[in-house]
mmCIF file of C-alpha atoms in Angstrom:
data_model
loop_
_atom_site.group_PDB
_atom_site.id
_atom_site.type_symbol
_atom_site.label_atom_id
_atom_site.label_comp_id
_atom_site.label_asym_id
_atom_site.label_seq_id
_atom_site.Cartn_x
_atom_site.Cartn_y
_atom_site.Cartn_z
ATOM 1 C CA UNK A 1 88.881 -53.384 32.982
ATOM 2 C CA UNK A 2 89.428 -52.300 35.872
ATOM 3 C CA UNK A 3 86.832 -50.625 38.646
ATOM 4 C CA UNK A 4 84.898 -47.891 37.486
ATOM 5 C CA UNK A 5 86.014 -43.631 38.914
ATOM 6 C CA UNK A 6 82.316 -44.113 40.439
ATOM 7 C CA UNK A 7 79.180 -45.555 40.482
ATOM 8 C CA UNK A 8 75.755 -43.461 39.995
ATOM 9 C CA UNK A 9 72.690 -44.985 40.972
ATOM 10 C CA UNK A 10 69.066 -43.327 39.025
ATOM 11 C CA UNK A 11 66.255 -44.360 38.393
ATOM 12 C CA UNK A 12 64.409 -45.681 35.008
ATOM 13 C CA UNK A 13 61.875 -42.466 35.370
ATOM 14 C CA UNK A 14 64.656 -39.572 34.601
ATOM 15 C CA UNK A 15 65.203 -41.648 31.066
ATOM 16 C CA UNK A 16 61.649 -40.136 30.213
ATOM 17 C CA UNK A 17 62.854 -36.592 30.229
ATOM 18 C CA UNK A 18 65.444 -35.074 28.041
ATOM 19 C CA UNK A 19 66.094 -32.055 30.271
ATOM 20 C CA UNK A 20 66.536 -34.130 33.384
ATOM 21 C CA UNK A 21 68.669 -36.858 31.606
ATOM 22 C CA UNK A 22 70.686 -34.009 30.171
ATOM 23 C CA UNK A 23 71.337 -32.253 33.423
ATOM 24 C CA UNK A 24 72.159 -36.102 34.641
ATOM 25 C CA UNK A 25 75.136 -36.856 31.821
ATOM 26 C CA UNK A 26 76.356 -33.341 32.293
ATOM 27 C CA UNK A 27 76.980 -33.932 35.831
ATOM 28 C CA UNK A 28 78.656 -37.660 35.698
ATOM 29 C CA UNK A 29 80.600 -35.926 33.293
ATOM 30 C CA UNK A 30 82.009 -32.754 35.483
ATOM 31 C CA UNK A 31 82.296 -35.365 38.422
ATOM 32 C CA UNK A 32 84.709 -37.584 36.400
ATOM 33 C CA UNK A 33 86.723 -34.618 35.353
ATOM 34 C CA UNK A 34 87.036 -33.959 38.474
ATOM 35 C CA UNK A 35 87.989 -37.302 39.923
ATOM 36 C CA UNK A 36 90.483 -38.440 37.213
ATOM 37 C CA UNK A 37 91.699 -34.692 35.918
ATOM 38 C CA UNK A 38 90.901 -36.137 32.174
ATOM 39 C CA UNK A 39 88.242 -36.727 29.698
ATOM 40 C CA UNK A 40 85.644 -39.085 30.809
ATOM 41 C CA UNK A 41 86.058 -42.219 27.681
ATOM 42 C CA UNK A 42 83.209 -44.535 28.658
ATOM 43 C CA UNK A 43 79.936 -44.560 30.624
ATOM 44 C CA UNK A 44 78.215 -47.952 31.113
ATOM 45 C CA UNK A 45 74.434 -47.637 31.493
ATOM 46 C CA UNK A 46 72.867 -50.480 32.814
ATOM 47 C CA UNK A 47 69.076 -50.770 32.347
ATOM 48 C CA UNK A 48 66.209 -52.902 33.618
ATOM 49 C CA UNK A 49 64.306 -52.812 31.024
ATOM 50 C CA UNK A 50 64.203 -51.641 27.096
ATOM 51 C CA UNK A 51 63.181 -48.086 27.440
ATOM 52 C CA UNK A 52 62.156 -45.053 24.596
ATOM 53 C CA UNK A 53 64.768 -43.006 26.557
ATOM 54 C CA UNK A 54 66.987 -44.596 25.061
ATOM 55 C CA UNK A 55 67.117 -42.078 22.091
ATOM 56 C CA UNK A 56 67.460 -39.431 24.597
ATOM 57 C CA UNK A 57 70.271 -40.783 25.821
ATOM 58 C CA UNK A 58 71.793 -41.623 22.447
ATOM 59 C CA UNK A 59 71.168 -38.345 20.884
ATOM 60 C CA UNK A 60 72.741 -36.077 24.511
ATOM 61 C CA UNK A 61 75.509 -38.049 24.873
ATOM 62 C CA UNK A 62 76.968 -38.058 21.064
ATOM 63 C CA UNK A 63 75.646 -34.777 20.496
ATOM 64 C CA UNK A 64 75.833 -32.459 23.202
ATOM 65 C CA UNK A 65 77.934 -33.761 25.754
ATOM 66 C CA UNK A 66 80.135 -36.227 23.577
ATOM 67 C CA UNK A 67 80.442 -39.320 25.942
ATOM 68 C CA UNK A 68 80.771 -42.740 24.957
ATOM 69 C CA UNK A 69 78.206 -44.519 26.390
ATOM 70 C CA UNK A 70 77.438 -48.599 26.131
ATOM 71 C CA UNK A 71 73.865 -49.810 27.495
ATOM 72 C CA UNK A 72 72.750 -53.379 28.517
ATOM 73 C CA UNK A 73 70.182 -54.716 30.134
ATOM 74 C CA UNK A 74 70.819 -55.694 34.012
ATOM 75 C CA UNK A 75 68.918 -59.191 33.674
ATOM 76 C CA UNK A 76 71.444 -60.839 30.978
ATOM 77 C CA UNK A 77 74.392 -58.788 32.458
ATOM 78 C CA UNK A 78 74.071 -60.590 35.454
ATOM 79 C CA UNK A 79 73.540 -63.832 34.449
ATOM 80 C CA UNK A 80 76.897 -63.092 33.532
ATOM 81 C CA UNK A 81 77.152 -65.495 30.410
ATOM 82 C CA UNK A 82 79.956 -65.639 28.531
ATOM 83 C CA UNK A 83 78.622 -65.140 25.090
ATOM 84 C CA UNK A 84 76.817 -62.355 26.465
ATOM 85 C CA UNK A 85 79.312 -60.551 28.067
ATOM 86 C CA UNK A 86 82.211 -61.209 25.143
ATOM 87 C CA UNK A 87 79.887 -59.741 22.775
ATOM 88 C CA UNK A 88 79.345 -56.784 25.020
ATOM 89 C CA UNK A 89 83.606 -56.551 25.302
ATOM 90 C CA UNK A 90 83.941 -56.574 21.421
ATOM 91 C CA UNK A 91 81.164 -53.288 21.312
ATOM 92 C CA UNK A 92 82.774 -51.241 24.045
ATOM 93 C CA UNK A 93 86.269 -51.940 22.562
ATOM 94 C CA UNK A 94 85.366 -50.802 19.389
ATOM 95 C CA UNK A 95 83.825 -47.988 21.054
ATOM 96 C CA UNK A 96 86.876 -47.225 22.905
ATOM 97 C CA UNK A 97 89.573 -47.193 19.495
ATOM 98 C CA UNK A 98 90.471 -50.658 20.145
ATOM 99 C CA UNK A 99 90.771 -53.598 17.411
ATOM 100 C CA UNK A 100 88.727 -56.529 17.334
ATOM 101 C CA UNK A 101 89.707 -58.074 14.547
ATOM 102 C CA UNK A 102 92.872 -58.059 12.252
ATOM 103 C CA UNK A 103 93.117 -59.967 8.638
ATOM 104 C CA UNK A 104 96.555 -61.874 8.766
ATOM 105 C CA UNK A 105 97.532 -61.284 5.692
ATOM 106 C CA UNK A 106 96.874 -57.865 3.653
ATOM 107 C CA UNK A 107 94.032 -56.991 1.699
ATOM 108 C CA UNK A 108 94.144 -58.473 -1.919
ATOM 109 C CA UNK A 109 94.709 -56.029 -5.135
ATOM 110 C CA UNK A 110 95.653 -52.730 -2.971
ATOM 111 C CA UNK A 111 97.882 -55.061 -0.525
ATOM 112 C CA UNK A 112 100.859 -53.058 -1.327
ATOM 113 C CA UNK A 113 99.314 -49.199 -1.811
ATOM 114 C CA UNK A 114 100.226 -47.240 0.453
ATOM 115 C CA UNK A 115 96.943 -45.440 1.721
ATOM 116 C CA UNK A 116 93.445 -46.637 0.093
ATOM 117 C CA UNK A 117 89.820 -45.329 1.837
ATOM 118 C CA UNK A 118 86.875 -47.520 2.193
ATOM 119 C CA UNK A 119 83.462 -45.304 2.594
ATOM 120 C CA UNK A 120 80.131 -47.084 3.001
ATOM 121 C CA UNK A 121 76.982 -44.394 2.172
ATOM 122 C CA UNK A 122 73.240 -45.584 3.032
ATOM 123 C CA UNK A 123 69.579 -43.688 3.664
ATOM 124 C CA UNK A 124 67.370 -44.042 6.064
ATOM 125 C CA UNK A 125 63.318 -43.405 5.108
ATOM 126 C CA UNK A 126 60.908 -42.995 7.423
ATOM 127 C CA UNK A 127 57.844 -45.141 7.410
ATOM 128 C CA UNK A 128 54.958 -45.431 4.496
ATOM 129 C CA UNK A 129 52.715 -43.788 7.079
ATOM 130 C CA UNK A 130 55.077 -40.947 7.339
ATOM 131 C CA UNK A 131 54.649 -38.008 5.366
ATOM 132 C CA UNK A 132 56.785 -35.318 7.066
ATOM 133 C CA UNK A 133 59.888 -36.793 8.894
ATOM 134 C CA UNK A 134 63.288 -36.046 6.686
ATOM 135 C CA UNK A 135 65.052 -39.389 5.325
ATOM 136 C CA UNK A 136 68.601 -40.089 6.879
ATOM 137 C CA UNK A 137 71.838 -39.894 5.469
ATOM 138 C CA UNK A 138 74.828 -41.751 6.487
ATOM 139 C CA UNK A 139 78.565 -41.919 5.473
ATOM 140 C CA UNK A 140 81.148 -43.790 6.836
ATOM 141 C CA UNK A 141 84.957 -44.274 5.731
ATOM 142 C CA UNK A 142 88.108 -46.107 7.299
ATOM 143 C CA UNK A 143 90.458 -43.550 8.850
ATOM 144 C CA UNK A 144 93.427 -46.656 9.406
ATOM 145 C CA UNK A 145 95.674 -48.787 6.837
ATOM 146 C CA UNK A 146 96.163 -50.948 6.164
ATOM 147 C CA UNK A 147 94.012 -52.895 8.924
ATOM 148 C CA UNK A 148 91.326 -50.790 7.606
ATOM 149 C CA UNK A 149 88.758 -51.444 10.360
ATOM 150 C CA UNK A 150 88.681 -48.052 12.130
ATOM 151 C CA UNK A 151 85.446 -46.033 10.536
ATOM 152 C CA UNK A 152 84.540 -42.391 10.990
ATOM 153 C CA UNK A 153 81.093 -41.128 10.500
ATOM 154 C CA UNK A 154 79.237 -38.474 9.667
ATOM 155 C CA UNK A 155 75.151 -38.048 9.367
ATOM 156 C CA UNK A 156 72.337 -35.860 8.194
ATOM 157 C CA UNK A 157 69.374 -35.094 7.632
ATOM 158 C CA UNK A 158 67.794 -34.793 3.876
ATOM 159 C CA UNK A 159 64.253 -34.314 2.125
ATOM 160 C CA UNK A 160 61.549 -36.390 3.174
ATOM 161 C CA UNK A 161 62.459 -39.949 1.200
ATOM 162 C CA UNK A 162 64.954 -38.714 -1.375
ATOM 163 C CA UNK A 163 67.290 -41.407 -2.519
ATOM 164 C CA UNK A 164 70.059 -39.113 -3.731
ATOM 165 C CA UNK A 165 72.609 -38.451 -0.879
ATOM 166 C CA UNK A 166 72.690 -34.327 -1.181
ATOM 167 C CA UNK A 167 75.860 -33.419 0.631
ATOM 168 C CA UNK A 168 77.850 -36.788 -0.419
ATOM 169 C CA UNK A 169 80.593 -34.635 -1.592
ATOM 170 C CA UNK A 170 81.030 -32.923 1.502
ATOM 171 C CA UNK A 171 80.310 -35.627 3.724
ATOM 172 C CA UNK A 172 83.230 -37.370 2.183
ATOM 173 C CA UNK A 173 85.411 -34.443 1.937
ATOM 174 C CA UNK A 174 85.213 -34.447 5.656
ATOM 175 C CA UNK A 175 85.925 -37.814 6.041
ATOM 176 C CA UNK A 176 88.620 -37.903 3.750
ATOM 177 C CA UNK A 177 89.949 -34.800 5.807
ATOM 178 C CA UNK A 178 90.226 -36.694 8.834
ATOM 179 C CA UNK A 179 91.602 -39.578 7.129
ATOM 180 C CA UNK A 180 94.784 -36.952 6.211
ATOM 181 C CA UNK A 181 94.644 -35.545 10.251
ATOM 182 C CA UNK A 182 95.637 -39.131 11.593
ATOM 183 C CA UNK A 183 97.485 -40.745 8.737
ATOM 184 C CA UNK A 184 99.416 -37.118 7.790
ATOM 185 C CA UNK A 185 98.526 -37.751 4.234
ATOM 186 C CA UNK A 186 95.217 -38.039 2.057
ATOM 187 C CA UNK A 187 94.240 -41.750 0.357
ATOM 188 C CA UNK A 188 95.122 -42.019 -3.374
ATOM 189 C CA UNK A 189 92.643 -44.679 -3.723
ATOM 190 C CA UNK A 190 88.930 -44.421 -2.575
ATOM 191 C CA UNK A 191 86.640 -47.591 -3.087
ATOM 192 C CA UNK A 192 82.727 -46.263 -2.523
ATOM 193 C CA UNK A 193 80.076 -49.283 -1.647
ATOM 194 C CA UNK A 194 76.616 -47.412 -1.643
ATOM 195 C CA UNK A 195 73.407 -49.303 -0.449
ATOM 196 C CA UNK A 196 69.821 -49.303 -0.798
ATOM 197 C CA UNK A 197 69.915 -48.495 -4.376
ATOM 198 C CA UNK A 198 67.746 -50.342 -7.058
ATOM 199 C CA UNK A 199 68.636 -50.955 -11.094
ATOM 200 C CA UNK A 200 66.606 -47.331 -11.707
ATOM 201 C CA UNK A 201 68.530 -45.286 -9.838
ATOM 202 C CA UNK A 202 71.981 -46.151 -10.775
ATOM 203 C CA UNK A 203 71.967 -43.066 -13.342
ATOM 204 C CA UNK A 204 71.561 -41.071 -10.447
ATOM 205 C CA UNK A 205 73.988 -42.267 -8.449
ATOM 206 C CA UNK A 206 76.307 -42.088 -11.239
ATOM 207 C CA UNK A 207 75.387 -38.639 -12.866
ATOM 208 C CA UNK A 208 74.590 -36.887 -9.180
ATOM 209 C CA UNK A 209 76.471 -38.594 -6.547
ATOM 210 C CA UNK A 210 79.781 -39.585 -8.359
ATOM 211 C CA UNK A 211 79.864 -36.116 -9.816
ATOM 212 C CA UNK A 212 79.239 -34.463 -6.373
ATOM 213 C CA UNK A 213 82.140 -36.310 -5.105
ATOM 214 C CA UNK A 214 84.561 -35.809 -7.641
ATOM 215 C CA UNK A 215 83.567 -31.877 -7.774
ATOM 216 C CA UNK A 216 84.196 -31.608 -3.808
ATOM 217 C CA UNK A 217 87.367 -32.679 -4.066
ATOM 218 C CA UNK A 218 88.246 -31.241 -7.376
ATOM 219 C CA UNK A 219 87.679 -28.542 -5.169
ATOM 220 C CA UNK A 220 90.800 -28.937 -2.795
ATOM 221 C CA UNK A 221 93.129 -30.238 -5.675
ATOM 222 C CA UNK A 222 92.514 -33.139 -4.893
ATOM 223 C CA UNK A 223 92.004 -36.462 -7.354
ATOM 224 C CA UNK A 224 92.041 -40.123 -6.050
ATOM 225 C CA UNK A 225 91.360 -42.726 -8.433
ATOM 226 C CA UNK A 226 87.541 -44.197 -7.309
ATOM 227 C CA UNK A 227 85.575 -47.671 -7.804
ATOM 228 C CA UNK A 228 82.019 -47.229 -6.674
ATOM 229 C CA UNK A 229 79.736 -50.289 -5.728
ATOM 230 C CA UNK A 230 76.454 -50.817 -5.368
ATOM 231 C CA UNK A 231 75.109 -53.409 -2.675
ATOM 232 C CA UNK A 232 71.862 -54.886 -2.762
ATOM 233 C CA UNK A 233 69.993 -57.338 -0.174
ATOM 234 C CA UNK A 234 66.912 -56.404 -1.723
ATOM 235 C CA UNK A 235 66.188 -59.027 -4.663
ATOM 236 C CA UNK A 236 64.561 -62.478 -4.806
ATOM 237 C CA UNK A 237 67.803 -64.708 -5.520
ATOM 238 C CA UNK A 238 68.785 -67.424 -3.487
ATOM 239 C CA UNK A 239 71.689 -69.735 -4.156
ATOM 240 C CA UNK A 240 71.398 -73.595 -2.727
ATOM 241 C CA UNK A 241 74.440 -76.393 -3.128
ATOM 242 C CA UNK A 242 74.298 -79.564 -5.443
ATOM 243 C CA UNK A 243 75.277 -81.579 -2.403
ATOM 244 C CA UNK A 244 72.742 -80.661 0.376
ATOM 245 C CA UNK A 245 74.891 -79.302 3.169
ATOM 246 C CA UNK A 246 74.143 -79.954 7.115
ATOM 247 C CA UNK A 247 72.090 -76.533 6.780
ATOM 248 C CA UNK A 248 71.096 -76.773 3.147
ATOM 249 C CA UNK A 249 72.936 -73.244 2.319
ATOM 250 C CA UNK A 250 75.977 -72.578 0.651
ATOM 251 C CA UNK A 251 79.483 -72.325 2.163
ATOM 252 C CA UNK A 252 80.753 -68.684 2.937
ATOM 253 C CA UNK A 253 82.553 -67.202 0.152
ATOM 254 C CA UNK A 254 80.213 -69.011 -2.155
ATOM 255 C CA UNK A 255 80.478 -66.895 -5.736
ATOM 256 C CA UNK A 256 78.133 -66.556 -8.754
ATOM 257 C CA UNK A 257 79.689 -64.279 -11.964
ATOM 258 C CA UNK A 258 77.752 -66.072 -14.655
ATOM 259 C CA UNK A 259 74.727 -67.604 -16.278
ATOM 260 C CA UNK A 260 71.912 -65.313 -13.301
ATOM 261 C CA UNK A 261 74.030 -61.904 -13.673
ATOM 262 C CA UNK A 262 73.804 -59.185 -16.455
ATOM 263 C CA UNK A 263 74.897 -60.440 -19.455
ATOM 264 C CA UNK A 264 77.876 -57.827 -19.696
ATOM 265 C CA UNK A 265 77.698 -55.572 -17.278
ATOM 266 C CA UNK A 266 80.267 -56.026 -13.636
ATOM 267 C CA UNK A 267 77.910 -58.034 -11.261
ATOM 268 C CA UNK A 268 78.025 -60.805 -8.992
ATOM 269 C CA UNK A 269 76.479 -62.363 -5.839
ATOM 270 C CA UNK A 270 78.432 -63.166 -3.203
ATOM 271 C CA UNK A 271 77.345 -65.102 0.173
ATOM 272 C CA UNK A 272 79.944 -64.484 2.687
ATOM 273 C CA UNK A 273 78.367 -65.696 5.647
ATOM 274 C CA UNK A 274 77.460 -68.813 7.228
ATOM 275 C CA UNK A 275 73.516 -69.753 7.391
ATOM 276 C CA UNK A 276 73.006 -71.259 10.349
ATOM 277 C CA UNK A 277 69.012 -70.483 10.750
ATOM 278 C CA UNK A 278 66.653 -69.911 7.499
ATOM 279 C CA UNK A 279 67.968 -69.652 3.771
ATOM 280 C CA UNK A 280 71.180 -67.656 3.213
ATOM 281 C CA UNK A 281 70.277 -64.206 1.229
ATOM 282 C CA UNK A 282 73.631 -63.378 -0.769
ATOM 283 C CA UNK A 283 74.449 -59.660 -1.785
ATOM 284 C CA UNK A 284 74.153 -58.420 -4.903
ATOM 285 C CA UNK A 285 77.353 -56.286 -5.986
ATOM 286 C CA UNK A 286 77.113 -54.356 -8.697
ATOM 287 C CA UNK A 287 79.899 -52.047 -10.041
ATOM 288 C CA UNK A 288 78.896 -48.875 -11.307
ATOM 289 C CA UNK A 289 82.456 -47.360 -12.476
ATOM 290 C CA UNK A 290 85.907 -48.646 -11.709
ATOM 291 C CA UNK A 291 88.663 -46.206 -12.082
ATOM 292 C CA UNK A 292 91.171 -49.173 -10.513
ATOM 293 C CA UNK A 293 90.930 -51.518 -12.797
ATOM 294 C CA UNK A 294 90.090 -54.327 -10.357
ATOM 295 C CA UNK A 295 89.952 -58.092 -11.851
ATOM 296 C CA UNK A 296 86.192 -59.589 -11.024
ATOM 297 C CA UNK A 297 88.457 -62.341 -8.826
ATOM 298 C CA UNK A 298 90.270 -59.366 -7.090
ATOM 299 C CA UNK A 299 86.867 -57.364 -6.205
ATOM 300 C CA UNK A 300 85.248 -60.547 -5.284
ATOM 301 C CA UNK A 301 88.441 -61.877 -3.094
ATOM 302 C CA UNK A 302 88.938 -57.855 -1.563
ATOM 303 C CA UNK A 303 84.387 -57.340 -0.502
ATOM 304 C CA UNK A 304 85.153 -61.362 1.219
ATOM 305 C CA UNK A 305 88.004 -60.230 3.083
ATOM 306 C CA UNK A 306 86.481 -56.849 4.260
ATOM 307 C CA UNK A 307 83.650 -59.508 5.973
ATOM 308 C CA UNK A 308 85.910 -60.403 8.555
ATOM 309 C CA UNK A 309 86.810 -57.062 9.903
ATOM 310 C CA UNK A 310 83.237 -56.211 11.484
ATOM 311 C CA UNK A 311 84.131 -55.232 14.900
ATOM 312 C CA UNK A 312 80.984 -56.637 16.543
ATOM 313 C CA UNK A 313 80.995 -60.468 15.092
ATOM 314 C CA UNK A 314 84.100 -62.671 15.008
ATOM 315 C CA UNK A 315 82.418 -64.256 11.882
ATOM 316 C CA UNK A 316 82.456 -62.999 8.730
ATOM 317 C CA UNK A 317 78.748 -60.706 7.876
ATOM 318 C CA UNK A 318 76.556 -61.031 5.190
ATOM 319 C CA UNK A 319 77.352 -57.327 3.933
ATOM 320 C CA UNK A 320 80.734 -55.413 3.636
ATOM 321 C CA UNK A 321 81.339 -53.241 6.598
ATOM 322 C CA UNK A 322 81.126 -50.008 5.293
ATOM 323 C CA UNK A 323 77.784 -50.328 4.388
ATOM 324 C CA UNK A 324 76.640 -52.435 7.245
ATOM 325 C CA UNK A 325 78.307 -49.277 9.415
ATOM 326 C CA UNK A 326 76.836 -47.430 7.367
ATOM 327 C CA UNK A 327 73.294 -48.578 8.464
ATOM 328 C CA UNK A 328 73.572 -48.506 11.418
ATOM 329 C CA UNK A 329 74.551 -44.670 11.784
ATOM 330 C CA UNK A 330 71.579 -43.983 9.747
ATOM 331 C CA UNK A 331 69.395 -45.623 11.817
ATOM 332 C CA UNK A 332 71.193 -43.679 14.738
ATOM 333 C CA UNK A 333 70.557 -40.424 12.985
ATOM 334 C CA UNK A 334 67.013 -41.583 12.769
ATOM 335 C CA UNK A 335 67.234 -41.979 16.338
ATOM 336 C CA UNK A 336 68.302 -38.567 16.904
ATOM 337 C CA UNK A 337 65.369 -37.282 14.974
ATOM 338 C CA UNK A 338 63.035 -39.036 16.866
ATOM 339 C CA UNK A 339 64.378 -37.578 20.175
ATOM 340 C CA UNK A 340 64.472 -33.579 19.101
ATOM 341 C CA UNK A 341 60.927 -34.325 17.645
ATOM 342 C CA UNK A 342 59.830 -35.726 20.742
ATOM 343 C CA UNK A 343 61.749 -34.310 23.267
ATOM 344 C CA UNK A 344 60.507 -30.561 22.846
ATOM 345 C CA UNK A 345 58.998 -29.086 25.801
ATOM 346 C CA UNK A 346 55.196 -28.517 25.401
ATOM 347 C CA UNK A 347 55.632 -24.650 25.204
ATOM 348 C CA UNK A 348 58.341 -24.892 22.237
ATOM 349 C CA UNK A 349 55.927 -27.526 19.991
ATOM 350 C CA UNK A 350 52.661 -25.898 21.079
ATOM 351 C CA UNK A 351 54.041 -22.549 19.587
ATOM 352 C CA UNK A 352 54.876 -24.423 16.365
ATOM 353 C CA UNK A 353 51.708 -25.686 15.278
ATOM 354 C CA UNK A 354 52.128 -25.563 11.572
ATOM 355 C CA UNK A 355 53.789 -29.199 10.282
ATOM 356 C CA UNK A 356 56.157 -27.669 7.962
ATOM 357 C CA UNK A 357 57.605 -25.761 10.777
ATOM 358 C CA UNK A 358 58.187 -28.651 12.302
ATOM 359 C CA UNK A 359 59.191 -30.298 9.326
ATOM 360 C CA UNK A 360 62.345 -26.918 8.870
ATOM 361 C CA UNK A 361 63.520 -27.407 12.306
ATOM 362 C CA UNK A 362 63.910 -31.456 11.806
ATOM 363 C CA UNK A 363 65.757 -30.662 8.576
ATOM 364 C CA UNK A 364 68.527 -28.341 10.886
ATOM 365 C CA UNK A 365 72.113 -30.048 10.416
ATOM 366 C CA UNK A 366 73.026 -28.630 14.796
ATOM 367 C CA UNK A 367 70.636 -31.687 16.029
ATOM 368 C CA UNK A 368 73.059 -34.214 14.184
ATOM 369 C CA UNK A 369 76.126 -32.770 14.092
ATOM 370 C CA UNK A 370 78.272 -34.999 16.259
ATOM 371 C CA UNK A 371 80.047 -33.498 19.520
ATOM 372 C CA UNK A 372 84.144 -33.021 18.219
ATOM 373 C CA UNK A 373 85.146 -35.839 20.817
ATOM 374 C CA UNK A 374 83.165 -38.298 18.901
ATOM 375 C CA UNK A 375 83.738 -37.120 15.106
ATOM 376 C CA UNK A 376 86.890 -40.273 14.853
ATOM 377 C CA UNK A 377 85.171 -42.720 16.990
ATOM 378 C CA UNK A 378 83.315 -45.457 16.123
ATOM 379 C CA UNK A 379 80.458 -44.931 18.732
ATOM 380 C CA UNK A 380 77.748 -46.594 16.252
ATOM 381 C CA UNK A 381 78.643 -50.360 16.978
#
């Protein structure tokens, strides 16, 4: 990289304040326009210490004033490690539109298609103590083939801990719509991976979700051929080898498709990373409907492959990208909740005192609708 347009010294306190911090981003950002004549692509915010501002500064920056911005903290920066500082390189170039990492060869089954969509869906609850916040949800989908490891995103908010995703179909209608803006041409295959689901809700998913879809883009004319698959970390299954290993856990890309699945329905666990610490937790894939017609051995081969492509590990991840990107703009939605809850002024939340007031103006789409500069970036990682 090379030198910074400018340097801006603050201090820790303006963090604190959502007006001030505003007023702050706004500025660094007119400054660089000026300086450079273009759009400012990346603000590094160095920090001496962990800070609650940092939702503030999360939710102004991708909302309002749509900067890129990468934090760290100014103790481990400059130690100046190399671990430290290569995993910082592989966020901010993901951040930026760059490419971490590549497969070699193409993806197995849709290696020859011409355009096929991944989209990762997840939903953030608030905590058992919680009765009012809204739960989270999060969509993500590739917007590149066939590298495949570009994601969009789009979030919002939803009734207080309801599983079912309630604008899914539009949420991936927009995706799918920017897919078309930077490829010139819609995907004919979409493969959905949906998380946080358990055994009693796969009706809904199936009956609510998948028909939401399909009517949204039914809608437009439009009719890709879908797989959707469920993902589960939550269960009690752990797989060991015969042999005890140097860790005791099972190699990545480990498979089980028999004997502790469903006896005939399409399920299978699959470890795909290495346990280096603890006992390896495999994911539970189940699919729900398969409109591809994908071999178990092509499905299993195609979620191990995906593994390698997360942009901020070169090793392959325990979960399959789209969902794991998928969690993590939840959680950043949550994030933005907490900072329009907390950041009111004391005049605006005094003069709604009533909870479900409170409750309405959480539930407005404007506080997480992402600034237009951000909509195809992958400013999550």
């Amino acid at each position: 990289m090379e030198e910074p347009l400018f340097y801006q010294p603050t201090s820790m306190r303006k963090f604190s304040n959502v007006d001030v911090l505003r007023e702050q981003l706004e500025t660094v950002n007119e400054r660089a326009h000026k300086s450079c004549g273009g759009q400012l692509q990346f603000l590094l915010c160095v920090m001496s210490r962990k800070d609650p501002g940092y939702k503030y500064l999360k939710w102004i920056s991708e909302t309002k004033v749509g900067i890129v911005t990468q934090c760290c903290l100014s103790t481990p920066a400059n130690e100046g490690k190399d671990q430290y500082l290569a995993n910082l390189g592989l966020k901010i170039n993901a951040k930026l539109g760059g490419s971490n990492a590549e497969l070699s060869g193409r993806l197995p089954y849709f290696g020859n298609e011409n355009r096929v969509m991944f989209i990762g869906a997840d939903v953030n609850h608030p905590g058992a103590q919680n009765k009012t916040s809204p739960s989270i949800a999060a969509v993500v989908g590739t917007i590149n083939w066939p590298a495949a490891n570009r994601y969009a995103a789009r979030v919002r908010p939803q009734y207080h801990r309801k599983e079912q995703i309630l604008n899914f179909g539009d949420m991936c209608l927009e995706l799918v719509e920017c897919y078309s803006r930077l490829n010139k041409a819609k995907p004919e295959k979409i493969v959905i991976f949906r998380d946080g689901v358990s055994e009693g809700q796969f009706d809904m998913v199936l009956n609510e979700e998948l028909t939401d879809i399909m009517k949204a883009f039914k809608s437009i004319n439009y009719t890709p051929t879908i797989t959707l698959i469920v993902a589960q970390k939550r269960h009690q299954t752990r797989l060991f080898p015969g042999d005890e290993g140097s860790t005791g856990n099972v190699s990545p890309g480990t498979v089980v498709d028999t004997t502790i699945v469903h006896p005939f329905e399409y399920d299978f666990y699959l470890c795909s990373h290495y346990g280096s610490l603890g006992t390896s937790k495999p994911t539970h894939y189940y699919v729900l409907w398969d409109e591809h017609g994908l071999s178990s051995d092509d499905l299993q081969r195609l979620i191990y492959n995906l593994c390698f492509t997360f942009a901020r590990c070169t090793k392959p991840v325990s979960l399959v990208p789209p969902v794991y990107y998928a969690d993590l703009v939840a959680y950043r939605g949550r994030l933005y909740h907490e900072a329009v809850m907390e950041g009111q002024s004391p005049s605006s939340s005094s003069s709604r005192t009533s909870s479900s007031l409170s409750t309405a103006a959480s539930l407005e789409e404007r506080f997480f609708t992402l600034h237009a500069d951000l909509e195809n970036i992958m400013f999550f990682v």
